[in-house]
């Protein structure tokens, strides 16, 4: 996008919206940097500060490492585009996101992925098992939602929201992972730990289920309590994640 177009958009939105755009673009780039993107599929969205109940999501057809603050598309809760743009969005992608944003005031950022390890664990009968430190930190924070096909049916939104409840993380059976956060940092640290736990579980189960150690009950309980400090960890990790982007994937804030 030309520099004058970037300046034009930045001058036409509020400072709060521009800050949200930059943080959302950073999330897209971080997902790509970790190899968790799925070509042009899956989505990350953010609520635009203000009373209009508008949201930002990726333009359909862009790879995640191409996303910038200016390229994000602003939509209303029904997925109607409310800004001047030549791009369009994937309505199936916004079905899940609109449901979560509408139901949860704290869900300012919503990340949904289709990673190999995330789908692998989502397809396992036992779900996320307490076999790693990351899993023990998160297990009580993870909700589950059964697979209903491509997310095109708006009726599914009520069931998904009911299954999510007040938890920040979800495994969508046979489908993928989900994380919500009051801030971009919270959503990022949640999906990072969840994806790491899923990768560790897939690796451990490669030896066979009979060879896997379940963490002792006392250790699980202790780690669960320690996991309540994850918000503090998010605040520490997020600035470093942005510095990493500045080195390896600059331009997201354009």
XYZ file of C-alpha atoms in Angstrom:
254
model
C 0.000 0.000 0.000
C 1.348 3.420 -0.912
C 2.612 5.664 1.890
C 0.028 8.350 1.123
C -2.782 5.789 1.407
C -1.463 4.694 4.798
C -1.277 8.279 6.001
C -4.758 8.930 4.661
C -6.290 6.010 6.575
C -4.402 6.797 9.760
C -5.667 10.364 9.635
C -9.270 9.207 9.134
C -9.550 6.873 12.115
C -9.256 7.507 15.822
C -5.979 7.042 17.640
C -7.553 4.130 19.529
C -8.622 2.413 16.303
C -5.191 2.843 14.759
C -3.555 1.340 17.863
C -5.944 -1.627 17.637
C -5.134 -2.009 13.941
C -1.407 -2.119 14.662
C -1.810 -4.704 17.428
C -4.103 -6.884 15.308
C -1.702 -6.743 12.364
C 1.056 -7.759 14.777
C -0.951 -10.837 15.798
C -1.312 -11.886 12.159
C 2.415 -11.487 11.571
C 3.297 -13.387 14.774
C 1.071 -16.310 13.770
C 2.811 -16.409 10.366
C 6.226 -16.123 12.004
C 5.510 -19.210 14.119
C 4.221 -21.154 11.100
C 0.680 -21.365 12.474
C -1.073 -19.778 9.487
C -3.160 -21.783 7.026
C -2.501 -20.040 3.711
C -5.363 -17.479 3.377
C -7.637 -19.276 5.837
C -8.418 -18.780 9.552
C -8.829 -15.364 11.096
C -7.917 -13.045 13.915
C -10.277 -10.211 14.784
C -10.446 -7.239 17.120
C -13.170 -4.958 18.410
C -12.720 -1.307 17.452
C -12.906 0.906 20.562
C -16.098 2.971 20.543
C -19.854 2.650 20.682
C -20.405 1.487 17.082
C -19.641 -2.213 17.702
C -17.331 -2.398 14.728
C -14.616 -4.983 14.240
C -11.437 -5.496 12.254
C -10.617 -8.658 10.307
C -8.287 -9.705 7.505
C -9.110 -9.094 3.849
C -9.813 -12.448 2.197
C -6.978 -13.583 -0.038
C -4.085 -12.035 1.891
C -1.431 -14.217 3.493
C -0.866 -13.470 7.164
C 2.648 -12.149 6.594
C 1.163 -9.544 4.222
C -1.279 -8.060 6.728
C -0.742 -4.448 7.775
C -2.663 -2.069 10.001
C -4.060 -0.326 6.926
C -5.113 -3.473 5.076
C -7.474 -4.694 7.798
C -11.175 -4.430 6.939
C -13.713 -2.852 9.305
C -17.087 -4.606 9.580
C -20.198 -4.502 11.752
C -21.457 -7.386 13.881
C -23.211 -8.940 10.869
C -20.047 -8.888 8.777
C -21.093 -5.927 6.601
C -18.128 -3.837 5.491
C -18.375 -0.310 6.905
C -15.330 1.310 5.308
C -14.251 2.164 1.803
C -12.153 -0.725 0.491
C -11.598 -2.782 -2.635
C -11.221 -5.936 -0.515
C -13.793 -8.324 0.929
C -13.896 -10.755 3.838
C -14.664 -14.442 4.312
C -18.161 -14.656 5.871
C -17.462 -18.141 7.260
C -14.485 -16.712 9.094
C -16.482 -14.014 10.803
C -19.265 -16.363 11.958
C -17.195 -17.675 14.857
C -15.648 -14.315 15.651
C -18.900 -12.349 15.628
C -20.453 -14.831 18.041
C -17.630 -14.500 20.549
C -17.340 -10.727 20.253
C -21.089 -10.293 20.731
C -21.293 -12.557 23.772
C -18.119 -11.592 25.622
C -17.341 -7.994 26.534
C -13.822 -9.086 27.469
C -13.225 -10.659 24.043
C -11.546 -7.664 22.449
C -9.251 -9.933 20.402
C -10.151 -13.374 19.030
C -7.606 -15.746 17.477
C -8.678 -18.885 15.585
C -6.143 -21.287 14.048
C -6.033 -24.568 12.093
C -2.561 -25.793 13.041
C -1.513 -29.413 12.549
C -0.957 -29.959 16.270
C -3.997 -27.974 17.370
C -6.318 -29.933 15.088
C -4.532 -33.125 16.109
C -5.365 -32.643 19.782
C -8.852 -31.302 19.001
C -9.507 -34.597 17.221
C -8.365 -36.740 20.160
C -11.070 -38.191 22.391
C -9.366 -37.068 25.606
C -8.712 -33.516 24.462
C -5.867 -31.675 26.151
C -4.186 -34.026 28.623
C -2.188 -32.982 31.708
C 1.098 -34.374 30.403
C 3.094 -31.145 30.120
C 3.605 -28.030 32.184
C 1.840 -25.914 29.578
C -1.174 -28.241 29.572
C -1.376 -28.182 33.365
C -1.291 -24.389 33.325
C -4.160 -24.211 30.837
C -6.320 -27.276 31.208
C -8.942 -25.637 33.434
C -9.124 -22.686 31.012
C -9.959 -24.737 27.891
C -13.531 -25.207 26.615
C -14.677 -27.635 23.886
C -17.092 -27.292 20.977
C -18.213 -30.131 18.704
C -17.614 -30.008 14.971
C -20.588 -28.910 12.831
C -18.924 -28.417 9.448
C -17.786 -25.158 7.858
C -18.811 -22.220 10.045
C -21.472 -20.882 7.688
C -24.534 -21.580 9.830
C -25.363 -18.656 12.112
C -27.374 -21.013 14.326
C -24.081 -22.528 15.451
C -23.095 -19.268 17.112
C -25.353 -19.800 20.129
C -24.011 -23.293 20.710
C -20.400 -22.183 20.346
C -20.855 -19.300 22.787
C -22.598 -21.581 25.290
C -19.719 -24.054 25.080
C -17.098 -21.335 25.463
C -18.741 -19.880 28.561
C -16.327 -17.594 30.378
C -13.153 -19.460 29.401
C -10.383 -17.795 27.389
C -9.419 -20.858 25.308
C -11.227 -23.447 23.235
C -10.550 -26.592 21.259
C -13.000 -26.804 18.370
C -13.312 -30.550 17.801
C -11.828 -31.761 14.488
C -11.293 -28.100 13.604
C -8.723 -26.070 15.534
C -7.881 -23.778 18.424
C -9.345 -20.506 19.715
C -8.145 -17.841 22.150
C -9.768 -14.629 23.346
C -8.300 -11.750 25.284
C -9.054 -8.348 26.725
C -5.782 -7.297 25.070
C -3.724 -8.503 22.138
C -1.083 -9.611 24.640
C -3.528 -11.819 26.549
C -4.885 -13.431 23.387
C -1.353 -14.026 22.120
C 0.012 -15.643 25.281
C -3.098 -17.831 25.506
C -2.808 -19.172 21.961
C 0.972 -19.523 22.334
C 0.713 -21.731 25.416
C -2.218 -23.701 23.967
C -0.441 -24.389 20.687
C 2.746 -25.324 22.545
C 0.794 -27.715 24.792
C -0.830 -29.315 21.739
C 2.538 -29.786 20.021
C 3.974 -31.364 23.169
C 1.010 -33.737 23.422
C 1.283 -34.855 19.803
C 5.011 -35.456 20.301
C 4.494 -37.393 23.535
C 1.712 -39.578 22.135
C 3.936 -40.595 19.227
C 5.480 -43.085 21.664
C 2.032 -44.578 22.278
C -0.561 -43.723 24.930
C 0.749 -46.375 27.313
C 4.142 -44.650 27.446
C 2.835 -41.214 28.435
C 3.061 -39.943 32.019
C 0.065 -38.051 33.402
C 1.174 -35.336 35.826
C 0.439 -36.170 39.503
C -2.824 -34.714 40.839
C -1.022 -32.531 43.375
C 1.279 -31.116 40.706
C -1.710 -30.445 38.460
C -3.476 -28.524 41.219
C -0.359 -26.516 42.053
C 0.283 -25.631 38.409
C -3.347 -24.611 37.961
C -2.957 -22.029 40.728
C 0.329 -20.806 39.287
C -1.399 -20.355 35.940
C -3.537 -17.566 37.371
C -0.578 -15.244 36.835
C -0.652 -15.665 33.067
C -1.809 -12.067 32.595
C 1.421 -10.812 34.139
C 3.399 -13.076 31.814
C 1.473 -11.717 28.821
C 2.388 -8.138 29.715
C 6.066 -9.130 29.886
C 6.094 -11.205 26.683
C 4.167 -8.869 24.350
C 6.790 -6.090 24.001
C 9.366 -8.750 23.189
C 7.075 -10.236 20.560
C 6.784 -6.813 18.909
C 10.563 -6.378 18.976
C 10.872 -9.767 17.288
C 8.474 -8.607 14.569
C 10.456 -5.416 14.061
C 13.506 -7.588 13.353
C 11.922 -10.382 11.327
C 8.670 -9.047 9.818
C 8.746 -5.230 9.757
C 5.991 -3.148 8.200
C 2.971 -4.534 10.050
C 2.338 -1.084 11.529
C 1.986 0.558 8.120
